[in-house]
Coordinates of C-alpha atoms in Angstrom, one line a residue:
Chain A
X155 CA -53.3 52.3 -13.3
X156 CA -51.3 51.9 -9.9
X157 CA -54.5 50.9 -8.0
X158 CA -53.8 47.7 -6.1
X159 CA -57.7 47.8 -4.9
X160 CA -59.7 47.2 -7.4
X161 CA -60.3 43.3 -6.8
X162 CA -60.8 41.7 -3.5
X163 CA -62.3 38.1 -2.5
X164 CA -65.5 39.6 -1.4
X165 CA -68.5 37.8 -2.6
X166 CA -72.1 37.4 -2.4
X167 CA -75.0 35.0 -3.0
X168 CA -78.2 36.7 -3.2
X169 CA -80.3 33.6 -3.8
X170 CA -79.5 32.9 -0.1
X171 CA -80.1 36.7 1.4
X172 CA -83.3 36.6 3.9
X173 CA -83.0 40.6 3.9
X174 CA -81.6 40.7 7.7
X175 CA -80.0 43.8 6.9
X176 CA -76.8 43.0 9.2
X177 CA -74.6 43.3 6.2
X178 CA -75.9 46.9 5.5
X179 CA -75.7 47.6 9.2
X180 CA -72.3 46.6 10.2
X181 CA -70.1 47.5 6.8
X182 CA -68.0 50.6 7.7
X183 CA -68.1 51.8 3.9
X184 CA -71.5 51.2 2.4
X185 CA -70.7 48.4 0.5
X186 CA -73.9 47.0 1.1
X187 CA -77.7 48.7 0.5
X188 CA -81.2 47.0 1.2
X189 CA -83.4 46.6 -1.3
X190 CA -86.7 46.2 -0.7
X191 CA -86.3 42.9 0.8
X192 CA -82.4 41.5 0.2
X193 CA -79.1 43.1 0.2
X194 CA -77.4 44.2 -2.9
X195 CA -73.8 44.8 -3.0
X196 CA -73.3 48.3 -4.6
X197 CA -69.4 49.3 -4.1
X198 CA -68.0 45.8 -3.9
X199 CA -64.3 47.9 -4.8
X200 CA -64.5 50.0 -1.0
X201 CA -64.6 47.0 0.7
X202 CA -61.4 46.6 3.2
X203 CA -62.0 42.6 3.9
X204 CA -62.6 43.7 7.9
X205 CA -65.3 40.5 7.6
X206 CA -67.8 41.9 9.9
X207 CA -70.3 41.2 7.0
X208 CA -69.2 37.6 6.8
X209 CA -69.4 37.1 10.3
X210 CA -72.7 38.6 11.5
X211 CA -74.9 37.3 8.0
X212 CA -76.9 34.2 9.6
X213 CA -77.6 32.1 6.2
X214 CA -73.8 32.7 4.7
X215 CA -74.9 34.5 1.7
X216 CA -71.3 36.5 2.1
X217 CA -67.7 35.2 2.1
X218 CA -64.3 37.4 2.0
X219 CA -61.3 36.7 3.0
X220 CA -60.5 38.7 6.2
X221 CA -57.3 40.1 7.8
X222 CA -55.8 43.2 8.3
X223 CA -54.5 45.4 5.3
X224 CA -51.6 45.8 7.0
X225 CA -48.2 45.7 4.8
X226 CA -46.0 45.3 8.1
X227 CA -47.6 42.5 9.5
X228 CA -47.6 40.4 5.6
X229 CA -43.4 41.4 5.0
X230 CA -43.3 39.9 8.7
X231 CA -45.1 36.9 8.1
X232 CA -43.6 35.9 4.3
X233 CA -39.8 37.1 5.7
X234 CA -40.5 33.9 8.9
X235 CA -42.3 31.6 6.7
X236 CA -45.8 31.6 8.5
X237 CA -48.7 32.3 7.4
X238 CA -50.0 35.6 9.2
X239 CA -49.0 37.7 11.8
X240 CA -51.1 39.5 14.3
X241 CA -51.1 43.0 15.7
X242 CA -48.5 42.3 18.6
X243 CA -48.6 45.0 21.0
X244 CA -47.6 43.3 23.8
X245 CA -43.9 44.2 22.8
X246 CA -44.4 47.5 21.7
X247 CA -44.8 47.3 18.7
X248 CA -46.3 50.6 16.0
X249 CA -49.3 48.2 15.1
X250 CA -52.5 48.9 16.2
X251 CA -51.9 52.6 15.7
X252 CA -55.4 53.3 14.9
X253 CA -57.6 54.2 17.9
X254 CA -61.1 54.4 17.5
Chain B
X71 CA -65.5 51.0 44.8
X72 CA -67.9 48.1 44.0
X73 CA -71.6 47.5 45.0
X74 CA -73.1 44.2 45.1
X75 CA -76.3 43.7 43.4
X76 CA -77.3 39.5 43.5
X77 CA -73.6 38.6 43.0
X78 CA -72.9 41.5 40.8
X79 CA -70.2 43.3 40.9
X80 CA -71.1 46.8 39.4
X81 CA -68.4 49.3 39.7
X82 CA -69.6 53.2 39.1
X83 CA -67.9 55.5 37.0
X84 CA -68.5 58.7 35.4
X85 CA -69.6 60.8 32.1
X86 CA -66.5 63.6 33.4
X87 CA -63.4 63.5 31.6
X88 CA -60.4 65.2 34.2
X89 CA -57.0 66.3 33.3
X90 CA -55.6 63.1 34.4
X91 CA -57.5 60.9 31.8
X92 CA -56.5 63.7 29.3
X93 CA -53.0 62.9 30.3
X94 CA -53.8 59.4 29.6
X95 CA -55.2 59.9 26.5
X96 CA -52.0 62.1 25.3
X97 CA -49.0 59.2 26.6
X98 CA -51.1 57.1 24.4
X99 CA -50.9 59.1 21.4
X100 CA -47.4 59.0 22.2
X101 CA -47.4 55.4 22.2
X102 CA -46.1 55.7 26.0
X103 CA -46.7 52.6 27.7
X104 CA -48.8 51.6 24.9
X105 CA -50.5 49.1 26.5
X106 CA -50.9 50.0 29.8
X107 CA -53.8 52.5 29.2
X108 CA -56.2 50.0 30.2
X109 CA -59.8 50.0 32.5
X110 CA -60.8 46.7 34.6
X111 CA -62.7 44.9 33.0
X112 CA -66.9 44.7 33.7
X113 CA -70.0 46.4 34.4
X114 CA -70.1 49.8 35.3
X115 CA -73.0 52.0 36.7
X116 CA -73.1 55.5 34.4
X117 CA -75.7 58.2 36.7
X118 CA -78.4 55.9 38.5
X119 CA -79.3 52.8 35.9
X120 CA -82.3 50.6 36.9
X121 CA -83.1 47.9 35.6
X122 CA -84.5 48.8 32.4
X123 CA -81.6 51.2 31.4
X124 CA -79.5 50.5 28.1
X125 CA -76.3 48.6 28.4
X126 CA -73.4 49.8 26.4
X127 CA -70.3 47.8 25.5
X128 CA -67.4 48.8 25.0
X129 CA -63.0 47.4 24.9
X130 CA -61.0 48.2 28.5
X131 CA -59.0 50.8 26.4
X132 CA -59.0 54.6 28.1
X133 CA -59.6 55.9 25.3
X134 CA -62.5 53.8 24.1
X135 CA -63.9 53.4 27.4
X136 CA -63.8 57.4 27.7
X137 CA -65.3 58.3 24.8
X138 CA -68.3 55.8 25.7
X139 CA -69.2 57.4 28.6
X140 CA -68.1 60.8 27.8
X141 CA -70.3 60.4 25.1
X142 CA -73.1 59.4 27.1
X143 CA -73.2 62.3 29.3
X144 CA -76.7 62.4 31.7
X145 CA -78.1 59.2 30.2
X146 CA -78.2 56.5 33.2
X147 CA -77.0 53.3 31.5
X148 CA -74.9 50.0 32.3
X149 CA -71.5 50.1 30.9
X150 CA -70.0 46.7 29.9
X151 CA -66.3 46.2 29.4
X152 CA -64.7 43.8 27.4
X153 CA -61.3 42.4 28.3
X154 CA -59.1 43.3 25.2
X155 CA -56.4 43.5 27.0
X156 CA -56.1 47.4 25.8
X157 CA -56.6 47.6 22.4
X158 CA -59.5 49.3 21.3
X159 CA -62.9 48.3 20.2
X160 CA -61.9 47.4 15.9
X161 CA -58.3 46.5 16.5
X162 CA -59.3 44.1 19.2
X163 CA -62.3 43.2 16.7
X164 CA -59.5 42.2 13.9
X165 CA -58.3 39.8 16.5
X166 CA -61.1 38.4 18.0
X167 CA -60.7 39.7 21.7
X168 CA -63.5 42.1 21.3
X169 CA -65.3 39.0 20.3
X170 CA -68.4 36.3 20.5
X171 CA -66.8 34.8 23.3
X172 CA -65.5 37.5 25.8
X173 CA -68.9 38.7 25.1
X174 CA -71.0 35.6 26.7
X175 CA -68.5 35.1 28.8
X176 CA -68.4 38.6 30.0
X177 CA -72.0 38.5 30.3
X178 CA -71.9 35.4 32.4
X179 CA -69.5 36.8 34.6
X180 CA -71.1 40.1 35.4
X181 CA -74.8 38.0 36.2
X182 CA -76.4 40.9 33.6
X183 CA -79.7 38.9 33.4
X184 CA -80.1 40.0 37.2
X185 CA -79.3 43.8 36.4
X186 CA -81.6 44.4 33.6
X187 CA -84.7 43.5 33.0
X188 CA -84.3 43.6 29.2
X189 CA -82.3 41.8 26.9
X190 CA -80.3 43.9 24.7
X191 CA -76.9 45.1 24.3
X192 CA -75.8 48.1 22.4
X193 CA -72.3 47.5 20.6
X194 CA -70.1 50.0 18.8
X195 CA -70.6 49.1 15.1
X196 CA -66.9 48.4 14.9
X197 CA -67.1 45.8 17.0
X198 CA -69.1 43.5 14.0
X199 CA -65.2 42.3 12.9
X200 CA -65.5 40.1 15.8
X201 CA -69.0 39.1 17.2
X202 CA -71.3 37.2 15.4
X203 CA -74.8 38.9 16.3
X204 CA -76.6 35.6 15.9
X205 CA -74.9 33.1 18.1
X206 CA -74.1 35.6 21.0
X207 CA -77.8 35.6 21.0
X208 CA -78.6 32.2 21.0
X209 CA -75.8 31.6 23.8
X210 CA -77.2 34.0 26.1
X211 CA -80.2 35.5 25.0
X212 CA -78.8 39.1 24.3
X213 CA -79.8 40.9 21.3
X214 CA -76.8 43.0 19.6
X215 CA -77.8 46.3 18.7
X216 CA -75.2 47.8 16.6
X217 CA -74.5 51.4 17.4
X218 CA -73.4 54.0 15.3
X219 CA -69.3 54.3 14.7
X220 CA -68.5 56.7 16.8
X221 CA -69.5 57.4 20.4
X222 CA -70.4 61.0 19.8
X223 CA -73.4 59.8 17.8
X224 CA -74.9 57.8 20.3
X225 CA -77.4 60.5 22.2
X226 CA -78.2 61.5 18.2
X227 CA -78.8 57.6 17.7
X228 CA -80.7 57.0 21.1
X229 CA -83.0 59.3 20.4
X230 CA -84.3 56.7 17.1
X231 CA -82.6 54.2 17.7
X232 CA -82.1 54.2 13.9
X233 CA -78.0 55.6 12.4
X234 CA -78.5 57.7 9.4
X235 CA -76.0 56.3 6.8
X236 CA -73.3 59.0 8.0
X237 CA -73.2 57.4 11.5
X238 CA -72.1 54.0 9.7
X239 CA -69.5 55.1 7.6
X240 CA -65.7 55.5 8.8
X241 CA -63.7 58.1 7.4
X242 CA -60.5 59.1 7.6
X243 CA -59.8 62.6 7.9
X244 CA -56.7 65.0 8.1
X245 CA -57.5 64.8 12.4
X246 CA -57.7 61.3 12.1
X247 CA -54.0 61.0 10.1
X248 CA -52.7 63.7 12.2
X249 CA -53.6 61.6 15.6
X250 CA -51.4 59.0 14.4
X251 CA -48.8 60.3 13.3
X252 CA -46.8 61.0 17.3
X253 CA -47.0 56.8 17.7
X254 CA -45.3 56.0 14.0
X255 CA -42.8 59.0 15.2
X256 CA -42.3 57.6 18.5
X257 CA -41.3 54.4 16.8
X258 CA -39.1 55.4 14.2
X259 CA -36.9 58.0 15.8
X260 CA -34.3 55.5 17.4
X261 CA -33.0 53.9 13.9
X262 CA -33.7 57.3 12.6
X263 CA -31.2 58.9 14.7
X264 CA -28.5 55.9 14.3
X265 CA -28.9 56.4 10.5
X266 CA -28.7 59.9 10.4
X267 CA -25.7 59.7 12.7
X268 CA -24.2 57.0 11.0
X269 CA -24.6 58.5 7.3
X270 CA -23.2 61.7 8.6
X271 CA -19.9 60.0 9.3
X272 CA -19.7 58.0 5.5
X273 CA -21.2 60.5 3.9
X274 CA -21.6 64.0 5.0
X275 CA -24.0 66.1 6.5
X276 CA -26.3 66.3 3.1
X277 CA -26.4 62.9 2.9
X278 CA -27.4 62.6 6.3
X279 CA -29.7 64.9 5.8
X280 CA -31.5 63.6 2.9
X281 CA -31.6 60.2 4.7
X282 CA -33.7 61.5 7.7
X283 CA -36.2 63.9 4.7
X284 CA -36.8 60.3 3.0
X285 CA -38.2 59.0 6.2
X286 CA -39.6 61.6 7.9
X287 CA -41.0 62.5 4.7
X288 CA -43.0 59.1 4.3
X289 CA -43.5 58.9 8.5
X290 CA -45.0 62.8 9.0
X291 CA -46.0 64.2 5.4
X292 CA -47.4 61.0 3.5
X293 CA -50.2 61.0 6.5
X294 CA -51.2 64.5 6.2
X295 CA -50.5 64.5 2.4
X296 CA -52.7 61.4 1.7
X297 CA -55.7 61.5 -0.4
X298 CA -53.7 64.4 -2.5
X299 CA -51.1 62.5 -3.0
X300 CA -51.8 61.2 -6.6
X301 CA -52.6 57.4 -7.5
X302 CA -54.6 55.1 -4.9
X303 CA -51.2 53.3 -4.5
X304 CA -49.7 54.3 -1.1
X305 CA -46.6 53.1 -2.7
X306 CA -46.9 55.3 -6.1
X307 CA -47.9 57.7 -3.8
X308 CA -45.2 57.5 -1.4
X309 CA -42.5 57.5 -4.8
X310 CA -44.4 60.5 -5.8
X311 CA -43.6 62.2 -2.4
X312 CA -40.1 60.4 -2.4
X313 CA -39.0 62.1 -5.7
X314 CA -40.3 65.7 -4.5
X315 CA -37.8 65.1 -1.4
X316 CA -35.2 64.3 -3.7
X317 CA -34.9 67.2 -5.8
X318 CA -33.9 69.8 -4.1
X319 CA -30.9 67.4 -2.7
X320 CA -30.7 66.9 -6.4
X321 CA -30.5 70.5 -6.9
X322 CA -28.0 71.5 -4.0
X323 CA -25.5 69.5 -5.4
X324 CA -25.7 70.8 -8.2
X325 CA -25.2 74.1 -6.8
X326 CA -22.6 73.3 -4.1
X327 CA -20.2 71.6 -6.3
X328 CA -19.5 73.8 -9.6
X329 CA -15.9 72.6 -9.3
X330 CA -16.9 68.8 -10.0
X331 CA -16.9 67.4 -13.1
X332 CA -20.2 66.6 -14.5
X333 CA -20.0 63.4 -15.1
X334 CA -19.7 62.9 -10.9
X335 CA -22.8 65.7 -10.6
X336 CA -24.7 63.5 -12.5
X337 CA -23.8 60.5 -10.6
X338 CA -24.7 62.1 -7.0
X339 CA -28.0 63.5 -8.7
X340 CA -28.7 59.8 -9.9
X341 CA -27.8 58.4 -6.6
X342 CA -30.2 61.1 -4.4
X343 CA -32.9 59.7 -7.4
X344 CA -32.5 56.0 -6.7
X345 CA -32.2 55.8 -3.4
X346 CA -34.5 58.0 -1.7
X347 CA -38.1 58.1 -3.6
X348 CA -37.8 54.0 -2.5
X349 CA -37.4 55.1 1.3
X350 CA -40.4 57.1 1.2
X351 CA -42.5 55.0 -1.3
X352 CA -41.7 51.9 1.7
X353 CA -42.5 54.0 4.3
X354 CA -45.3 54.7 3.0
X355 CA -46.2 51.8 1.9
X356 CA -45.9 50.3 5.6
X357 CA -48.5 53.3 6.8
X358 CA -51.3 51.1 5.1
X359 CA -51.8 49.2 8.9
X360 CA -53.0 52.3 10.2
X361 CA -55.5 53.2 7.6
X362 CA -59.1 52.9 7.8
X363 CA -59.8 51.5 3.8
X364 CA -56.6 49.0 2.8
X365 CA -58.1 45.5 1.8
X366 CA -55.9 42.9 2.5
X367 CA -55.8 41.8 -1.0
X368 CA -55.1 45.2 -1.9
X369 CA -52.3 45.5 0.4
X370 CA -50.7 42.3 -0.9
X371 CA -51.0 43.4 -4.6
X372 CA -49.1 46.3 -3.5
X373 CA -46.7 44.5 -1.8
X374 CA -45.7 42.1 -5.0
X375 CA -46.1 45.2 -7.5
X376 CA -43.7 47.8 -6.0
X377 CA -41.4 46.1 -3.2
X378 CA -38.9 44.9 -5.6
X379 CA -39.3 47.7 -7.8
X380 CA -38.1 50.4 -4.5
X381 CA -34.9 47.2 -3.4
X382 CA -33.3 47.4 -7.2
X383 CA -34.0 50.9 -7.4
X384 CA -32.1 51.4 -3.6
X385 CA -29.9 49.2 -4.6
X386 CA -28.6 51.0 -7.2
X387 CA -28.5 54.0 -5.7
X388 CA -26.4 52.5 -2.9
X389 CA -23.9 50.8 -5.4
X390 CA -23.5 54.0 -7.6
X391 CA -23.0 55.8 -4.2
X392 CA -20.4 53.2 -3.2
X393 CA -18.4 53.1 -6.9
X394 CA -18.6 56.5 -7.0
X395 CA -15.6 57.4 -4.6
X396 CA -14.2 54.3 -5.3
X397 CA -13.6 55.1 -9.2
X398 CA -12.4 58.7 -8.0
X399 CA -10.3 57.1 -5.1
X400 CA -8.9 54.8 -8.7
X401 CA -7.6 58.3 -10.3
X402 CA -10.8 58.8 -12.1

């Protein structure tokens, strides 16, 4: 009940894992852990969908759709009809608040 | 100052942080000139590197670029800066500036297969969002290296070259929240101000007042409040905090007014009930951008669950504060 993150559009293909470890490396919430010799995805419901998984796994075993979890930037977008916004910062803007 | 080395143009810098960079560092917690707090782009000599000393990348934010070599203290290294055009290392990683390509091209332009002998680069691990490992290295022959999350770690890290599974994790603690909490401030205090003004003038100081609790209450005490707030909804969570606001406005009118009938107590009571909790709850819900855990598909769930939930609940409370001294205006 009221938990909005339960589901996300991670997903993962063992059959194609060659037990790089990126996925494990680069996932800022230990999603991922190596076993023995491939990955196996063992808190699929922390990921944030930041796609640095996706991005840095060399045979495409992972997929998720990436963005920013940011509710500003979606009201934005759906209120002007596009499809995403950015973090704009050029103008000023309060995104990108984060600094790390 | 810049010394050429076969073309290169290696600038020096140093592991000291002065006053004036923690000046920096505070206008940019106070979102002053937000993105001005920038470092020129490209390689920079940390002590006396040779050619065999580790190269560490980093985005041309201060702040990132200071805690890097900070961080690094007595270890001679390379220092390579991305153009991100300000934004630090995982925001510019979200967009792609702290990326494959300003990477190679970076590379390119800074002739680091002349400096170093070797062939790796060390990358903040919250730069994966926007390099893909693999190609970078078949593009220019550079191996990434992810490093640990935060600079601190890295003289830990360098002395294995292995993170323990703390160094890869990224909280989110009280510090972190409290940090930004002067840049959502900064940046709601104009049509704060206009509405508290403005309310005062319609509707009295209370209701003026209450206005500028709902806000601040989702901009400065949702933040800190967080992960006791109940529910992982930041919008529950937010109504939660919202409702808490409203009761002792609830309350004082209650108290103020023993004259009134009830049946206009009850009304003002309601309308403090419906209107505010929504303020806070959309605050609130608008603070998942600066969190370090909000999926995307989480955040849009959220999104199509509670928004029109907190506009027919404000809306309500705005028409019932509206009729109210209309129906007494009437001869109610």
């Amino acid at each position: 009940m009221f938990n909005s993150y339960l589901s996300n559009t991670l997903t993962y293909n063992p059959d194609l894992c060659i037990g790089c470890g990126m996925c494990s490396t680069v996932c800022p919430h230990a999603v991922f852990e190596q076993d023995d010799r491939v990955a196996r995805l063992v808190r699929p419901e922390a990921c944030m969908e930041c796609g640095a998984c996706q991005l840095n796994c060399p045979t495409d075993a992972i997929t998720v759709d990436s963005g920013v979890g940011c509710a500003a930037a979606m009201i934005r977008a759906a209120l002007r009809g596009r499809k995403e916004t950015t973090c704009n910062t050029e103008s000023g803007s309060p995104c990108c608040s984060a600094d790390k | 100052m810049c010394v050429n080395s076969l073309q290169s143009c290696i600038q020096f810098t140093t592991s000291t942080i002065t006053l004036q960079n923690r000046w920096d560092h505070f206008l940019a917690r106070w979102s002053f000139n937000r993105s001005g707090h920038r470092v020129e782009p490209g390689l920079y000599a940390l002590g006396s590197p040779q050619e065999d000393s580790p190269v560490f990348v980093t985005a041309n934010y201060t702040l990132s670029f200071d805690a890097l070599r900070s961080a690094l203290g007595e270890i001679d290294s390379y220092i390579m800066v991305l153009d991100t055009k300000g934004i630090n290392v995982w925001c510019a990683a979200g967009k792609g500036t702290f990326g494959t390509d300003e990477l190679v091209h970076r590379i390119e332009n800074t002739h680091l297969h002349n400096v170093v002998s070797h062939r790796v680069l060390v990358l903040p691990q919250l730069g994966a969002p926007g390099v893909v490992a693999h190609e970078v290295k078949n593009r220019s022959g550079f191996t990434i290296e992810y490093g640990p999350v935060r600079a601190a770690d890295l003289p830990e890290y360098l002395k294995t070259r292995q993170a323990t599974p703390e160094m890869r994790k990224v909280k989110f603690t009280l510090w972190d929240r409290l940090t930004l909490i002067p840049v959502e401030l900064v940046h709601v205090l104009l049509p704060l101000v206009a509405i508290a003004v403005a309310l005062f003038f319609i509707g009295g100081f209370l209701t003026s007042l209450a206005a500028v609790a709902a806000i601040l209450a989702g901009v400065v005490v949702f933040p800190l409040l967080l992960p006791w707030l109940p529910t992982h909804d930041f919008s529950a969570k937010g109504f939660i905090l919202g409702g808490l606001i409203a009761l002792p406005f609830a309350v004082i009118t209650f108290l103020h007014n023993p004259d009134a009938a009830l049946w206009q107590l009850v009304s003002r009571i309601v309308t403090y009930l419906l209107a505010l909790p929504p303020v806070t709850a959309f605050v609130a819900l608008n603070f998942t951008g600066s969190t370090t855990f909000t999926s995307r598909s989480g955040v849009r769930r959220e999104i199509f669950t509670y928004v029109p939930f907190m506009a027919l609940l404000f809306g309500a409370g705005i028409i019932l504060a509206i009729a109210l001294p209309l129906i007494q205006l009437l001869g109610g």
